[in-house]
Short mmCIF file of C-alpha atoms in Angstrom, two decimals:
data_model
loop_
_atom_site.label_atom_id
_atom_site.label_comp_id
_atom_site.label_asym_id
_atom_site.label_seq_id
_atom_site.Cartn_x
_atom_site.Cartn_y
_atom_site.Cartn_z
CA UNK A 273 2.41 17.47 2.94
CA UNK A 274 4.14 21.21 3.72
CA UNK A 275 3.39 23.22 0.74
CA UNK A 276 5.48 26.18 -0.15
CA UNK A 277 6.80 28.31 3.23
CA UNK A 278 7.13 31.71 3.15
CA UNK A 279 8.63 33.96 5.78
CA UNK A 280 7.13 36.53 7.46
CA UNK A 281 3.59 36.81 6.50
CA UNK A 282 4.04 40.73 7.29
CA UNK A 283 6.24 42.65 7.04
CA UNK A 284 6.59 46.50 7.46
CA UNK A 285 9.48 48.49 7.40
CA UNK A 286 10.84 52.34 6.86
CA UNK A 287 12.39 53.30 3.63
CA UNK A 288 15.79 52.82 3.52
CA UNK A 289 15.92 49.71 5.36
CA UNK A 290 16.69 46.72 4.45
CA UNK A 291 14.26 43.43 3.46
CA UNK A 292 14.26 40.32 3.38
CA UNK A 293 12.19 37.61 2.33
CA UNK A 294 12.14 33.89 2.98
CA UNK A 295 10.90 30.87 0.79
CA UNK A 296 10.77 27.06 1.66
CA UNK A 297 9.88 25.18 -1.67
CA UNK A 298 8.09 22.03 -1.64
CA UNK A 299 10.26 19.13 -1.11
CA UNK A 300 11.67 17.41 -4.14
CA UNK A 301 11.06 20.17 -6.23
CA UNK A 302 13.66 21.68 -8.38
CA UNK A 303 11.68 24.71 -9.94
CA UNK A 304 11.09 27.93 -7.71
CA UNK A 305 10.11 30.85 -8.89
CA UNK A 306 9.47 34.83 -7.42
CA UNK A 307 6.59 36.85 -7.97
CA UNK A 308 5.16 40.41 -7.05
CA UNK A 309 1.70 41.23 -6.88
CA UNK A 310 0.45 44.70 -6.81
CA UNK A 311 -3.20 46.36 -7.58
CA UNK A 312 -1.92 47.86 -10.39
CA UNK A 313 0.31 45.55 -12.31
CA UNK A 314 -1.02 42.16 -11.26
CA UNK A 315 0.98 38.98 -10.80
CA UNK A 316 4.84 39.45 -12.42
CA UNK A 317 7.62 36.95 -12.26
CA UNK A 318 10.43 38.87 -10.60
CA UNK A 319 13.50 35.40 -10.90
CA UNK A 320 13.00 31.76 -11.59
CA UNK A 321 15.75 29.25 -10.58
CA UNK A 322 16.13 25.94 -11.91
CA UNK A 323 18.16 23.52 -9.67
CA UNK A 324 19.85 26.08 -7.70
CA UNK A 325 20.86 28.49 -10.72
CA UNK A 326 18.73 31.60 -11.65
CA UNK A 327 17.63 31.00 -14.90
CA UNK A 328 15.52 34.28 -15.44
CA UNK A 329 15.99 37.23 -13.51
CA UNK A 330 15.00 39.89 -16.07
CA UNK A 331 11.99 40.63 -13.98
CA UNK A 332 14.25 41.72 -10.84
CA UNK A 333 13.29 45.85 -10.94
CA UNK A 334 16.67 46.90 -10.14
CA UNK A 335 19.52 46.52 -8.20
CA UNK A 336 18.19 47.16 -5.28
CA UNK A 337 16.55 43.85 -5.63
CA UNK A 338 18.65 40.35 -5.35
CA UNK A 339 17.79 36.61 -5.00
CA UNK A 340 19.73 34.10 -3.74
CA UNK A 341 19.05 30.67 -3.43
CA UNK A 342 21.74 28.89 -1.68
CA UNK A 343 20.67 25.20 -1.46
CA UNK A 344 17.45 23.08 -2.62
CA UNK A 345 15.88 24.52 0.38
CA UNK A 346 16.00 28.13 0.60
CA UNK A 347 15.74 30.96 -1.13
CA UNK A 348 15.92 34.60 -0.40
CA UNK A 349 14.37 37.57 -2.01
CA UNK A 350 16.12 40.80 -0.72
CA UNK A 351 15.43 44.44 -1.10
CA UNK A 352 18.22 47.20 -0.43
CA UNK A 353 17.52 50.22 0.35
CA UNK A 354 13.52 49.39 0.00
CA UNK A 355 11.34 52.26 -0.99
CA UNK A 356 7.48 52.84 -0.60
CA UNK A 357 6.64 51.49 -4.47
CA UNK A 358 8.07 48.21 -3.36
CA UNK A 359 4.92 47.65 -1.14
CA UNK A 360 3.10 44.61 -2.23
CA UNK A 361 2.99 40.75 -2.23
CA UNK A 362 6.03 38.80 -2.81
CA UNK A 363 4.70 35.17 -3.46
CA UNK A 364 7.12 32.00 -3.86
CA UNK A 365 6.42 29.21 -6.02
CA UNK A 366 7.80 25.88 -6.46
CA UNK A 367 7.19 22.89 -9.33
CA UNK A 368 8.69 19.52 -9.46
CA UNK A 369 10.13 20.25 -13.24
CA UNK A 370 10.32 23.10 -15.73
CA UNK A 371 8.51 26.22 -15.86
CA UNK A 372 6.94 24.76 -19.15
CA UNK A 373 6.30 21.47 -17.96
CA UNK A 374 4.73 21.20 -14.01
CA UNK A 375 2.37 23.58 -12.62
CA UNK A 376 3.51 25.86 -10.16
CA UNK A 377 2.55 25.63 -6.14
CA UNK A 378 2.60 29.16 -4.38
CA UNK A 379 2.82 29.91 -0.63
CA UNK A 380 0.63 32.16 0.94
CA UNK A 381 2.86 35.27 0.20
CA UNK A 382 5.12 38.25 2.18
CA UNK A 383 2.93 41.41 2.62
CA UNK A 384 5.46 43.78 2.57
CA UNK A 385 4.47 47.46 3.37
CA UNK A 386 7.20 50.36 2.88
CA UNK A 387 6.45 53.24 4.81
CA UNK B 27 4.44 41.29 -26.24
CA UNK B 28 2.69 38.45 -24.33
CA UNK B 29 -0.16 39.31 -23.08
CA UNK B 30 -3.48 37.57 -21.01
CA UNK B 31 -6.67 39.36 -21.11
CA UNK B 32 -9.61 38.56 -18.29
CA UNK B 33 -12.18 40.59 -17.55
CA UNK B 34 -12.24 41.84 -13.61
CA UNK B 35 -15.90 41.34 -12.35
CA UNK B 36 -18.38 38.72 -12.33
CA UNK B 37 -21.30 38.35 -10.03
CA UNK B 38 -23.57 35.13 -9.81
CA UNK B 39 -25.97 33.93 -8.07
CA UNK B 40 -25.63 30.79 -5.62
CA UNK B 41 -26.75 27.36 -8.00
CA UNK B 42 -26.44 29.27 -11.55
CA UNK B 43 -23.10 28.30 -13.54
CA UNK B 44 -19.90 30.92 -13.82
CA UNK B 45 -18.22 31.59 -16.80
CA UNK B 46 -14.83 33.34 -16.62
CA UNK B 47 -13.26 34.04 -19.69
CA UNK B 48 -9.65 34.92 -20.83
CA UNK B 49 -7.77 35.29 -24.01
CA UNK B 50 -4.02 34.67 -24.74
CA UNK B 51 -1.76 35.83 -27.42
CA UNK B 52 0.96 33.27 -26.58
CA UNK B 53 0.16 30.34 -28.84
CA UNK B 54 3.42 28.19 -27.38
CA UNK B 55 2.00 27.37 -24.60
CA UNK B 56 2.29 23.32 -23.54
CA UNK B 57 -0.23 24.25 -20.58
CA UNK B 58 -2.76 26.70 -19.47
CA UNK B 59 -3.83 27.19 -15.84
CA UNK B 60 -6.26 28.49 -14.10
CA UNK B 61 -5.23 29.55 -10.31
CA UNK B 62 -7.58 30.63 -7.46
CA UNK B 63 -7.12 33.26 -4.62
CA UNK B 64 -8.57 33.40 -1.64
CA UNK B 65 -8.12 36.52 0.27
CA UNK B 66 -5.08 37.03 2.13
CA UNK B 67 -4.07 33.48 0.66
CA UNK B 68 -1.74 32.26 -2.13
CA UNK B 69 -2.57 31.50 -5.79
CA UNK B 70 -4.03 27.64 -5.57
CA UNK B 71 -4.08 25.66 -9.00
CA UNK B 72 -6.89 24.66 -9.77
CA UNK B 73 -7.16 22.76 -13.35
CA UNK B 74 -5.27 23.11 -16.39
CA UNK B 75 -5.29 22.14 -19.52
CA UNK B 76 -3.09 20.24 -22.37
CA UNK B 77 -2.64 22.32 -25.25
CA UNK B 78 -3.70 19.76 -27.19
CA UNK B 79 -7.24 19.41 -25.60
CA UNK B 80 -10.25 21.31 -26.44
CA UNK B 81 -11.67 20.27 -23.00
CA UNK B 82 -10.88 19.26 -19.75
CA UNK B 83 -13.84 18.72 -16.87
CA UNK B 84 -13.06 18.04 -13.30
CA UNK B 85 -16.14 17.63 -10.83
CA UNK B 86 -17.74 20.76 -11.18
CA UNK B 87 -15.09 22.45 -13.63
CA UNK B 88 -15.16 22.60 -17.30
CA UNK B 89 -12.43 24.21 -19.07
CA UNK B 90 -12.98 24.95 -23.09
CA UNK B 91 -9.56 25.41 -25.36
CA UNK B 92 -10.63 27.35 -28.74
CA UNK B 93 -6.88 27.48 -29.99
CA UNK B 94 -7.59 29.24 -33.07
CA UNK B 95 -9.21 32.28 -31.48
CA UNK B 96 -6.64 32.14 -28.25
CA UNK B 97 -9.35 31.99 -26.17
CA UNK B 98 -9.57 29.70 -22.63
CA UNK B 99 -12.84 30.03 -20.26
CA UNK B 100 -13.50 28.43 -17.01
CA UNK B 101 -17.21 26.82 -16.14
CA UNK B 102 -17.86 26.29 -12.58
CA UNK B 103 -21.38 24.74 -12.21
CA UNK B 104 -23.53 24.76 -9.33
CA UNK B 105 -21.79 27.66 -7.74
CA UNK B 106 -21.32 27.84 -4.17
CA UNK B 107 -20.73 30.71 -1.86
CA UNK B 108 -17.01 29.31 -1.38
CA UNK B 109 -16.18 29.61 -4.82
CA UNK B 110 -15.93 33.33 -4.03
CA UNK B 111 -12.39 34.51 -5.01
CA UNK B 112 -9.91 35.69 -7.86
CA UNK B 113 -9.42 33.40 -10.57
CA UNK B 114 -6.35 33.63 -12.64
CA UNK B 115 -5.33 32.43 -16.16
CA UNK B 116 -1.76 31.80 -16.99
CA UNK B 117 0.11 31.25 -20.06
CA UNK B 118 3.91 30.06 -20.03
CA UNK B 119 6.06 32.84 -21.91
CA UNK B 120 7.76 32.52 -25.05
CA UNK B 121 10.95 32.20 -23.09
CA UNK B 122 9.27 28.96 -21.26
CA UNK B 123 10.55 30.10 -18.48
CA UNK B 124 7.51 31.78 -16.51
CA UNK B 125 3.70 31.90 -16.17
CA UNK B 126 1.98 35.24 -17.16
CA UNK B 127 -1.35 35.89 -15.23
CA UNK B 128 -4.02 38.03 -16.42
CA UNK B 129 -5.12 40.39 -13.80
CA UNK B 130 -7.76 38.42 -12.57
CA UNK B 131 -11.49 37.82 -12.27
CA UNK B 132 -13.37 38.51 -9.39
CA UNK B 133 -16.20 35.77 -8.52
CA UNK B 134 -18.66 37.36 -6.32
CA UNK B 135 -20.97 34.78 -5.32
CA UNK B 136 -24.70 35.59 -3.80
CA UNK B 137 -27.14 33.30 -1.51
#
């Protein structure tokens, strides 16, 4: 079975441009969820959507950073303007139910370097 | 505020058991998981645990539950060389909405 899909593997960019990153969740689920990793602060949930809707997005940094996630599908993660501190690991994760209820599958993650 | 504690290094040798230890201050939580990372790979679940049990072993993996002191460890016996990684523990928030990872533990494995 295709776990979790995440587009590109690499990505770097100048600062000022534009990002964006692309998830596949695992079919059937309903759950997906956004993450950063970084040396310093570890793993942190950036949005989690629940059937489409975003259901916590108090993680999202700022406004430079939006999620969108248009059908059961697809989600994006995108960054505008980007700046160097938003260099790390953007990992996607999907579960079949709640955050509280299924464990969460990741994909392999977005290594995203701002230069 | 929420918070998972792991400490960062451990270093075994090949055939002797691991023990990687974390502590919680969530007590909420329906689930906790441990997650493995490989390098330049995702976070892959590994076990997890009801909150209900005190123990859960799966082949090689034992996980303990002490509730009342918060605390979770991990026992991986017979260690192999490709058990080298980071392991993660994860609590749900209060919220329910999210996991919250420690920072990790690196396994460093020797033949």
């Amino acid at each position: 079975d295709a776990g979790v899909i995440q587009s590109p593997r690499h990505e770097v960019t100048e600062m000022g441009q534009e990002v964006t990153l692309r998830c596949k969740p695992i079919s059937g689920h309903n759950s997906l969820f956004w993450y950063r990793q970084t040396m310093m602060r570890g793993l942190e949930l950036l949005i989690y959507f629940n059937n489409n809707v975003p259901i916590d997005d108090s993680g999202m940094p700022e406004d430079r950073f939006s999620a969108k996630m248009p059908n059961a599908s697809f989600s994006t993660l995108k960054i505008q303007p980007s700046e160097p501190r938003d260099s790390a690991v953007y990992f996607c994760a999907s579960s079949s139910g709640t955050a509280s209820n299924q464990p969460q599958h990741f994909g392999d993650g977005t290594r995203l370097s701002i230069l | 505020g929420e918070d998972v504690e792991q400490s960062l290094f451990l270093s075994v040798r090949e055939g002797d058991s691991s023990v990687i230890n974390c502590t919680y201050t969530d007590s909420s939580s329906t689930y906790l998981y441990w997650y493995k990372q490989e390098p330049g790979a995702g976070l892959q679940l590994l076990t997890y645990i009801f909150s209900n049990m005190d123990m859960k072993q799966d082949q090689r993996l034992t996980v303990l539950l002490n509730k009342k002191d918060k605390h979770l460890s991990l026992r991986i016996a017979d260690t192999q060389t490709g058990d080298s990684a980071i392991y993660f523990c994860a609590d749900l928030n209060q919220a329910g909405t999210a996991l919250i990872f420690g920072k990790g533990t690196t396994l460093s494995v020797s033949s």
